[in-house]
Coordinates of C-alpha atoms and ligand atoms in Angstrom, one line a residue:
M3 CA 70.0 125.4 139.0
P4 CA 69.6 121.6 140.3
G5 CA 71.2 120.2 142.4
F6 CA 72.9 116.5 142.1
E7 CA 69.8 114.1 142.8
E8 CA 67.2 116.3 141.5
A9 CA 69.3 116.5 138.3
R10 CA 69.2 112.6 138.1
R11 CA 65.2 112.1 139.3
I12 CA 64.2 114.9 136.1
I13 CA 66.7 112.7 133.9
L14 CA 65.4 109.1 135.3
A15 CA 61.6 110.7 134.8
N16 CA 62.8 111.1 131.6
V17 CA 64.0 107.6 129.8
Q18 CA 62.0 104.7 129.6
P19 CA 62.6 100.7 129.1
L20 CA 62.9 99.9 125.3
G21 CA 61.7 97.5 123.5
E22 CA 62.3 93.9 123.8
E23 CA 64.2 90.9 121.2
R24 CA 64.4 87.6 121.3
V25 CA 68.2 86.6 121.8
P26 CA 69.9 83.1 122.5
L27 CA 70.6 82.4 126.1
L28 CA 74.2 82.9 126.4
D29 CA 73.8 86.5 124.4
A30 CA 71.4 87.2 127.3
L31 CA 73.7 87.2 129.8
G32 CA 73.9 90.8 131.7
R33 CA 70.4 91.2 130.6
V34 CA 66.9 91.6 132.2
V35 CA 64.1 89.3 131.0
S36 CA 61.4 91.3 129.2
Q37 CA 58.4 88.8 130.1
D38 CA 57.5 86.5 132.8
L39 CA 58.9 83.1 132.1
A40 CA 57.0 79.8 133.3
A41 CA 58.3 76.7 133.7
P42 CA 57.2 74.1 130.6
W43 CA 58.0 70.9 133.0
D44 CA 58.5 69.6 136.6
H45 CA 62.3 70.2 137.8
P46 CA 63.4 68.1 138.8
L47 CA 61.4 66.0 136.1
C48 CA 60.9 63.1 138.2
D49 CA 62.1 61.7 141.5
F50 CA 66.3 60.8 141.3
S51 CA 68.1 59.5 143.4
A52 CA 71.3 62.2 145.1
M53 CA 73.2 59.2 146.1
D54 CA 75.5 56.1 144.5
G55 CA 74.2 53.5 146.1
F56 CA 71.1 51.3 146.0
A57 CA 67.6 51.7 145.7
V58 CA 65.4 50.0 148.6
R59 CA 62.3 49.5 149.8
A60 CA 62.5 51.4 153.5
A61 CA 60.1 48.9 155.3
D62 CA 62.5 46.1 154.1
C63 CA 65.1 47.7 156.2
A64 CA 63.5 47.8 159.9
H65 CA 66.1 45.7 161.1
I66 CA 69.3 45.7 160.3
P67 CA 71.7 44.5 159.2
V68 CA 69.2 43.1 156.4
T69 CA 71.1 41.0 152.7
L70 CA 68.4 41.9 150.3
T71 CA 68.5 40.3 146.4
V72 CA 70.3 43.0 143.4
T73 CA 67.8 42.5 140.7
D74 CA 69.2 45.5 138.4
Y75 CA 71.6 48.3 138.1
L76 CA 70.4 51.9 137.1
P77 CA 73.5 54.2 136.1
A78 CA 72.2 57.8 135.3
G79 CA 71.2 58.3 131.8
G80 CA 71.2 54.4 131.3
S81 CA 68.2 52.0 131.6
I82 CA 65.1 53.3 133.2
E83 CA 63.1 50.2 133.3
G84 CA 64.1 48.5 137.0
S85 CA 61.8 48.4 140.0
V86 CA 62.2 47.0 143.1
A87 CA 60.4 43.8 144.5
A88 CA 60.1 43.3 148.9
G89 CA 63.2 41.6 149.9
C90 CA 65.4 43.3 146.8
A91 CA 67.0 46.4 145.9
N92 CA 68.6 47.8 142.3
K93 CA 71.8 49.4 142.3
I94 CA 71.3 53.1 141.2
M95 CA 73.9 56.0 140.6
T96 CA 73.2 59.7 141.8
G97 CA 70.9 61.3 139.1
A98 CA 69.0 58.0 137.8
P99 CA 65.5 57.8 138.3
T100 CA 64.5 56.0 141.5
P101 CA 62.8 52.5 140.2
P102 CA 58.9 52.2 141.1
G103 CA 58.5 50.2 144.4
S104 CA 61.6 51.6 145.9
D105 CA 61.2 54.7 148.7
A106 CA 64.9 55.2 149.6
I107 CA 68.5 55.0 149.0
V108 CA 71.2 53.7 150.7
P109 CA 74.5 55.3 149.7
I110 CA 77.2 52.6 149.0
E111 CA 79.1 53.6 152.3
E112 CA 76.6 52.3 153.9
V113 CA 76.3 49.0 152.3
T114 CA 78.4 45.7 152.2
E115 CA 78.1 43.7 148.3
G116 CA 78.0 40.4 148.2
E117 CA 77.4 38.3 145.0
G118 CA 74.1 39.4 143.6
T119 CA 73.4 40.7 147.1
V120 CA 73.5 43.9 149.4
T121 CA 73.7 44.2 153.0
V122 CA 72.4 47.2 154.2
R123 CA 74.1 48.0 157.8
E124 CA 72.8 51.1 158.7
P125 CA 69.1 52.5 159.8
V126 CA 66.9 53.5 156.5
R127 CA 64.6 56.7 156.5
P128 CA 61.6 56.6 153.8
G129 CA 62.7 58.9 151.2
Q130 CA 66.3 59.5 152.6
H131 CA 68.2 60.3 149.1
I132 CA 65.7 61.0 146.9
R133 CA 65.3 64.2 145.5
R134 CA 61.3 64.8 143.9
Q135 CA 59.8 65.6 141.3
G136 CA 58.8 69.4 141.1
D137 CA 61.0 69.8 144.4
D138 CA 62.7 72.9 142.6
L139 CA 60.0 74.3 140.2
K140 CA 56.7 73.2 139.3
A141 CA 55.2 73.1 135.8
G142 CA 53.7 76.5 134.6
T143 CA 55.0 78.5 137.9
V144 CA 56.7 81.8 137.3
I145 CA 60.6 80.9 136.5
F146 CA 61.5 84.7 136.3
P147 CA 59.4 87.6 136.6
A148 CA 60.0 90.4 133.9
G149 CA 63.0 92.5 135.4
T150 CA 65.0 89.7 136.5
V151 CA 68.9 90.5 135.8
I152 CA 70.7 87.2 134.2
R153 CA 73.4 85.9 135.6
P154 CA 75.1 82.8 135.3
A155 CA 72.6 81.4 137.9
E156 CA 69.7 82.6 135.9
V157 CA 70.8 81.3 132.7
S158 CA 71.9 77.4 134.6
M159 CA 68.2 77.7 135.5
L160 CA 67.2 78.8 131.9
A161 CA 68.9 76.0 130.3
S162 CA 67.5 73.2 132.2
M163 CA 64.6 74.8 131.4
G164 CA 64.9 74.1 127.6
K165 CA 65.2 78.3 127.0
A166 CA 67.6 78.1 124.3
V167 CA 66.0 81.9 123.3
V168 CA 64.9 84.3 125.7
P169 CA 63.2 88.0 125.4
V170 CA 65.0 90.5 127.1
R171 CA 65.1 94.3 126.4
R172 CA 67.1 95.5 124.0
R173 CA 70.6 96.8 124.5
A174 CA 70.5 100.9 124.2
R175 CA 72.4 102.0 121.0
V176 CA 74.0 105.0 122.4
A177 CA 75.5 107.6 119.9
I178 CA 78.8 109.4 120.8
L179 CA 79.6 112.9 119.7
S180 CA 82.9 114.9 120.6
T181 CA 82.6 118.7 119.5
G182 CA 85.8 120.7 118.7
D183 CA 88.0 122.2 116.4
E184 CA 91.2 120.6 118.2
L185 CA 90.2 117.5 118.2
I186 CA 91.8 115.2 115.9
D187 CA 91.4 111.1 115.7
L188 CA 93.0 108.3 117.6
G189 CA 95.7 107.1 115.0
Q190 CA 97.1 110.9 114.5
S191 CA 99.6 112.3 115.7
P192 CA 98.7 115.6 118.1
T193 CA 100.7 118.7 117.2
R194 CA 100.4 122.1 120.2
G195 CA 96.7 123.2 120.5
K196 CA 95.5 119.6 119.1
V197 CA 94.1 117.1 121.4
I198 CA 93.2 113.4 120.4
N199 CA 89.4 112.9 121.0
S200 CA 89.5 110.7 124.0
N201 CA 86.6 111.0 125.4
A202 CA 84.9 109.5 122.6
L203 CA 86.8 106.4 123.5
S204 CA 86.0 107.1 127.3
L205 CA 82.2 107.0 126.6
A206 CA 82.2 104.2 124.5
A207 CA 84.1 102.2 127.0
A208 CA 81.7 103.1 129.3
V209 CA 79.1 102.6 127.6
R210 CA 80.1 99.0 126.8
D211 CA 80.4 98.4 130.2
A212 CA 77.1 99.4 131.2
G213 CA 75.7 96.9 128.6
G214 CA 74.8 99.4 126.1
V215 CA 76.3 99.8 122.2
P216 CA 78.1 102.5 121.3
V217 CA 77.9 104.2 118.4
L218 CA 80.8 106.6 117.5
L219 CA 79.7 109.4 115.2
G220 CA 83.1 111.0 115.0
I221 CA 83.6 114.9 115.5
A222 CA 81.2 117.8 115.3
R223 CA 83.4 120.5 114.3
D224 CA 82.6 124.2 115.7
N225 CA 79.9 125.5 113.0
R226 CA 76.1 124.9 113.6
E227 CA 76.2 122.6 110.3
S228 CA 78.8 120.2 111.3
H229 CA 76.9 120.0 114.8
R230 CA 73.5 119.9 113.3
E231 CA 74.6 117.0 110.5
K232 CA 75.9 114.8 113.4
M233 CA 73.1 115.3 115.7
L234 CA 70.9 114.4 113.3
E235 CA 72.7 111.1 112.6
G236 CA 73.0 110.6 116.4
L237 CA 69.4 111.4 117.1
K238 CA 68.5 108.0 115.3
C239 CA 70.1 105.9 118.0
D240 CA 68.5 105.3 121.4
V241 CA 70.2 108.0 123.6
L242 CA 72.5 110.5 121.9
I243 CA 75.5 111.9 123.9
T244 CA 77.5 115.0 123.2
S245 CA 81.0 116.0 124.7
A246 CA 82.3 119.6 125.1
G247 CA 81.0 122.6 124.1
V248 CA 78.6 123.2 126.4
S249 CA 79.9 125.6 128.7
A250 CA 80.1 129.7 128.0
G251 CA 82.7 129.4 125.5
D252 CA 82.0 131.6 122.0
R253 CA 82.2 128.5 120.2
D254 CA 79.9 126.3 122.4
L255 CA 77.1 125.3 120.2
V256 CA 76.0 122.2 121.5
R257 CA 73.1 123.6 123.4
A258 CA 71.7 125.5 120.6
V259 CA 72.0 123.6 118.1
L260 CA 70.0 121.4 119.8
A261 CA 67.2 123.7 120.2
E262 CA 67.2 124.8 116.5
L263 CA 66.6 121.0 116.3
G264 CA 63.5 120.8 118.3
A265 CA 64.6 119.4 121.5
R266 CA 63.5 120.4 124.7
Q267 CA 65.6 121.4 127.2
L268 CA 65.2 120.2 131.0
F269 CA 68.3 121.5 132.3
W270 CA 71.6 123.3 131.8
K271 CA 73.9 123.2 134.9
I272 CA 74.0 121.4 137.9
D273 CA 75.1 122.4 141.4
I274 CA 78.1 120.0 141.0
K275 CA 82.0 119.9 140.2
P276 CA 82.7 118.3 138.5
G277 CA 80.0 118.3 135.9
G278 CA 78.9 122.0 136.3
P279 CA 78.0 122.3 132.8
T280 CA 75.9 119.6 131.9
A281 CA 72.9 119.5 130.1
F282 CA 70.4 117.6 129.7
A283 CA 67.6 117.4 127.0
V284 CA 65.1 115.2 125.2
K285 CA 63.9 115.0 121.4
D286 CA 61.0 112.9 120.5
G287 CA 61.5 110.7 123.9
I288 CA 65.2 110.6 122.8
P289 CA 67.3 111.8 125.9
V290 CA 70.5 113.8 125.0
F291 CA 73.0 114.1 127.5
S292 CA 75.3 117.3 127.4
L293 CA 78.3 116.3 129.0
P294 CA 81.6 118.8 129.8
G295 CA 84.8 118.4 127.9
N296 CA 87.0 117.8 130.3
P297 CA 87.9 114.5 130.4
V298 CA 87.2 114.0 133.8
S299 CA 84.2 115.6 133.9
T300 CA 82.8 113.5 131.2
M301 CA 83.6 110.3 133.0
V302 CA 82.3 111.6 136.3
T303 CA 78.8 112.9 134.8
F304 CA 78.9 109.9 132.9
E305 CA 78.8 107.8 136.3
L306 CA 76.4 110.2 138.2
F307 CA 73.8 110.6 135.1
V308 CA 74.1 108.6 131.7
R309 CA 74.8 104.8 133.5
P310 CA 71.6 104.9 135.7
A311 CA 69.3 106.0 132.7
L312 CA 70.9 103.7 130.3
M313 CA 70.1 100.6 133.0
K314 CA 67.0 102.1 133.2
M315 CA 66.6 102.1 129.7
M316 CA 67.7 98.6 129.6
G317 CA 64.9 97.4 131.8
H318 CA 67.6 96.7 135.0
P319 CA 65.0 97.1 137.9
K320 CA 67.7 98.8 140.6
V321 CA 69.5 101.6 138.2
I322 CA 71.4 103.9 141.1
R323 CA 74.9 102.6 142.4
P324 CA 74.5 103.3 146.3
F325 CA 76.8 105.2 148.1
V326 CA 79.0 103.6 150.9
K327 CA 80.2 105.1 154.0
G328 CA 83.8 106.0 154.7
V329 CA 86.4 108.7 156.1
L330 CA 88.3 111.5 154.7
A331 CA 91.9 110.2 155.5
E332 CA 92.9 113.8 155.2
D333 CA 92.1 117.4 155.0
V334 CA 90.2 118.2 151.7
R335 CA 89.9 121.9 150.3
K336 CA 87.0 122.3 148.0
K337 CA 84.9 124.7 146.1
Q338 CA 82.2 126.0 148.1
G339 CA 77.9 125.9 147.5
K340 CA 78.5 122.9 145.0
L341 CA 78.6 119.1 146.0
N342 CA 82.0 118.2 144.7
F343 CA 83.2 114.4 143.6
I344 CA 86.8 114.4 144.3
R345 CA 88.9 111.4 143.4
V346 CA 90.0 109.1 146.0
R347 CA 92.0 106.4 146.7
I348 CA 90.8 103.8 148.8
E349 CA 92.5 101.7 151.5
K350 CA 90.7 99.3 154.2
E351 CA 91.6 100.0 158.0
D352 CA 89.8 98.0 161.3
G353 CA 86.9 97.2 158.1
R354 CA 86.5 100.8 157.7
Y355 CA 87.4 102.7 153.9
L356 CA 89.5 105.7 154.5
A357 CA 89.4 108.0 151.6
Y358 CA 92.6 109.7 150.2
S359 CA 93.0 111.8 147.7
A360 CA 94.4 110.8 144.3
G361 CA 95.7 114.0 143.5
D362 CA 95.4 117.1 141.8
Q363 CA 91.8 117.1 141.3
H364 CA 91.3 119.8 137.9
T365 CA 89.3 117.9 135.5
G366 CA 91.9 117.9 132.7
V367 CA 93.8 115.5 134.9
L368 CA 93.6 112.3 133.8
S369 CA 96.8 110.5 136.2
T370 CA 94.4 111.0 139.3
I371 CA 91.4 109.4 138.3
V372 CA 93.4 106.2 136.8
R373 CA 94.8 106.2 140.6
S374 CA 91.3 106.6 142.0
D375 CA 88.7 103.9 143.3
A376 CA 85.8 106.0 144.2
L377 CA 84.4 109.4 144.2
A378 CA 84.1 110.8 148.0
A379 CA 80.7 113.2 147.8
L380 CA 81.9 116.4 149.6
P381 CA 79.0 118.3 151.0
L382 CA 78.1 121.4 149.4
D383 CA 78.5 124.7 151.7
A384 CA 82.0 123.3 152.8
A385 CA 85.0 124.8 152.0
Q386 CA 87.6 122.6 154.2
V387 CA 86.4 119.2 154.8
P388 CA 88.9 117.9 157.6
A389 CA 90.2 114.5 158.1
G390 CA 88.3 112.1 160.0
T391 CA 84.8 113.7 158.3
E392 CA 82.6 111.0 157.6
V393 CA 81.6 111.0 153.3
D394 CA 79.8 109.1 150.9
L395 CA 81.8 107.4 148.7
L396 CA 80.5 106.1 145.1
F397 CA 83.0 103.2 144.1
L398 CA 84.3 103.2 140.6
H399 CA 85.1 99.2 140.4
E400 CA 85.5 96.6 142.9
V401 CA 88.1 97.4 145.8
D402 CA 87.8 94.6 148.2
L403 CA 89.0 92.1 146.2
Q404 CA 92.2 90.2 148.2
E405 CA 95.6 89.0 146.2
E406 CA 96.3 85.4 146.4
P407 CA 97.4 84.1 149.3
R408 CA 101.1 83.3 150.0
Ligands
LIG25 N1 83.7 131.4 131.4 C1 83.2 130.0 132.1 N2 84.5 129.0 131.4 C2 83.9 127.9 131.9 C3 83.3 127.3 132.7 C4 81.9 128.4 132.9 O1 81.4 128.1 133.7 N3 82.3 129.6 132.7 N4 83.0 126.2 132.9 C5 84.1 125.5 132.7 C6 84.4 123.9 133.3 S1 84.0 123.9 134.6 C7 84.5 122.7 132.4 S2 83.9 121.2 132.9 C8 83.9 123.5 131.2 C9 83.3 122.7 130.1 O2 83.6 123.0 128.8 P1 83.1 122.4 127.6 O3 82.3 121.3 128.0 O4 82.6 123.5 126.7 O5 84.2 121.8 127.1 P2 85.2 122.4 126.0 O6 85.7 123.9 126.6 O7 85.1 122.4 124.6 O8 86.5 121.7 126.8 C10 87.0 121.5 127.7 C11 88.2 120.5 127.8 O9 88.1 119.4 126.9 C12 88.9 118.9 126.2 N5 88.1 118.3 125.5 C13 87.2 118.4 124.7 N6 86.7 117.4 124.2 C14 87.8 116.6 124.0 C15 87.3 115.3 123.6 N7 86.6 115.1 123.2 N8 88.8 114.3 124.0 C16 89.7 114.7 124.7 N9 89.1 116.3 125.2 C17 88.4 117.3 124.9 C18 89.4 120.2 125.5 O10 90.2 120.2 124.5 C19 89.2 121.5 126.8 O11 90.6 121.1 127.4 O12 84.5 124.5 130.7 C20 85.1 126.0 131.9 N10 85.2 127.0 131.2
MOO26 O1 82.8 121.0 136.4 MO1 84.0 121.1 135.2 O2 83.0 119.9 134.5 O3 84.8 121.1 136.6 O4 85.3 120.6 135.1

């Protein structure tokens, strides 16, 4: 039986980046560049003024104050015809190309304007307040190598380089299959013994949150035919996730039917809690995650195993959320012999993360995961972990956000 890291290693060794597609720039947000992208031109395209003021010849201003004749006006986006002769200046606005002849910009605050003249009052250094052509990027250099994640800053750079369409890794299409005769669809009223298929929704939300595209297959009933039919449909996607039917029950058919379909099982059961019965298989290159049905186990195993795999498939160079050190704020009992991931609330005290149990840790208890900020990894061999123990935390969301100041 693999442990947590070994199971994740096996999974990541068996998934590969998906193909690429070209998408409009804004749709590339959060996606990963699939080919090196070169700059088609210099950025900036030409020398330009970084200040509202006057384009001058620095040599004319060696002795200040000096009065120069204003021969042109160059607003950003306006005339680019100006030039600066000896003893002259052009009025220029931020962003306008610097006129030939000039080699410095004097900000408006450092001059006195007259009738067709300008008097420079402060010393002038050659090159001051001029942004140079190609300072940011030279034509032909790689703007972003393949593997770059596109965030708003990358969008800004790509837009200024004229990249209206960007090659990116495909989003993973992830088939989600729930199994079980007790399940009913969202929208139906539950009666005793029936359970709304919430796992399909929590998994779909998690897939979308990871940047993938969920494909909801509905419910496979507890018979081989129903499993087979739905699984064959799911195997047309990039990934298949099944929920439930993977432990030791008479009707736990998931692994058996996957085997009949020719899926190669790489492991079943992991030395962790929750998520012990998780299985992983591959069918013709399609990874199949069989997650335990208890709703919290489904969500936790998605975070631990499926999310990194989806990230790798979608081209992300970094796929593993790191553990962050924290301190257990209270004694916790745990199952010995398994790495336990308990749901915790986090408070910050003197710069340290303090972890409090978020409540009942049974894997059917949703209110505990709703209340929790992180999972705390409690070591394999312990049965009781005392308050004050340093623990690894896996954050489920941002915890350091602050309220608006009053
Ligand atoms: N004899 C053993 N019994 C169990 C073991 C074991 O090792 N030996 N493992 C336990 C653990 S741990 C877990 S976790 C569960 C996982 O079992 P399955 O994955 O086979 O899931 P089910 O038994 O079908 O369902 C468990 C639980 O989750 C509810 N469920 C299922 N699907 C959904 C869904 N789509 N949406 C919402 N809730 C769902 C289901 O009604 C059950 O309550 O097995 C233990 N047993
Ligand atoms: O390990 Mo099960 O996944 O605890 O609830």
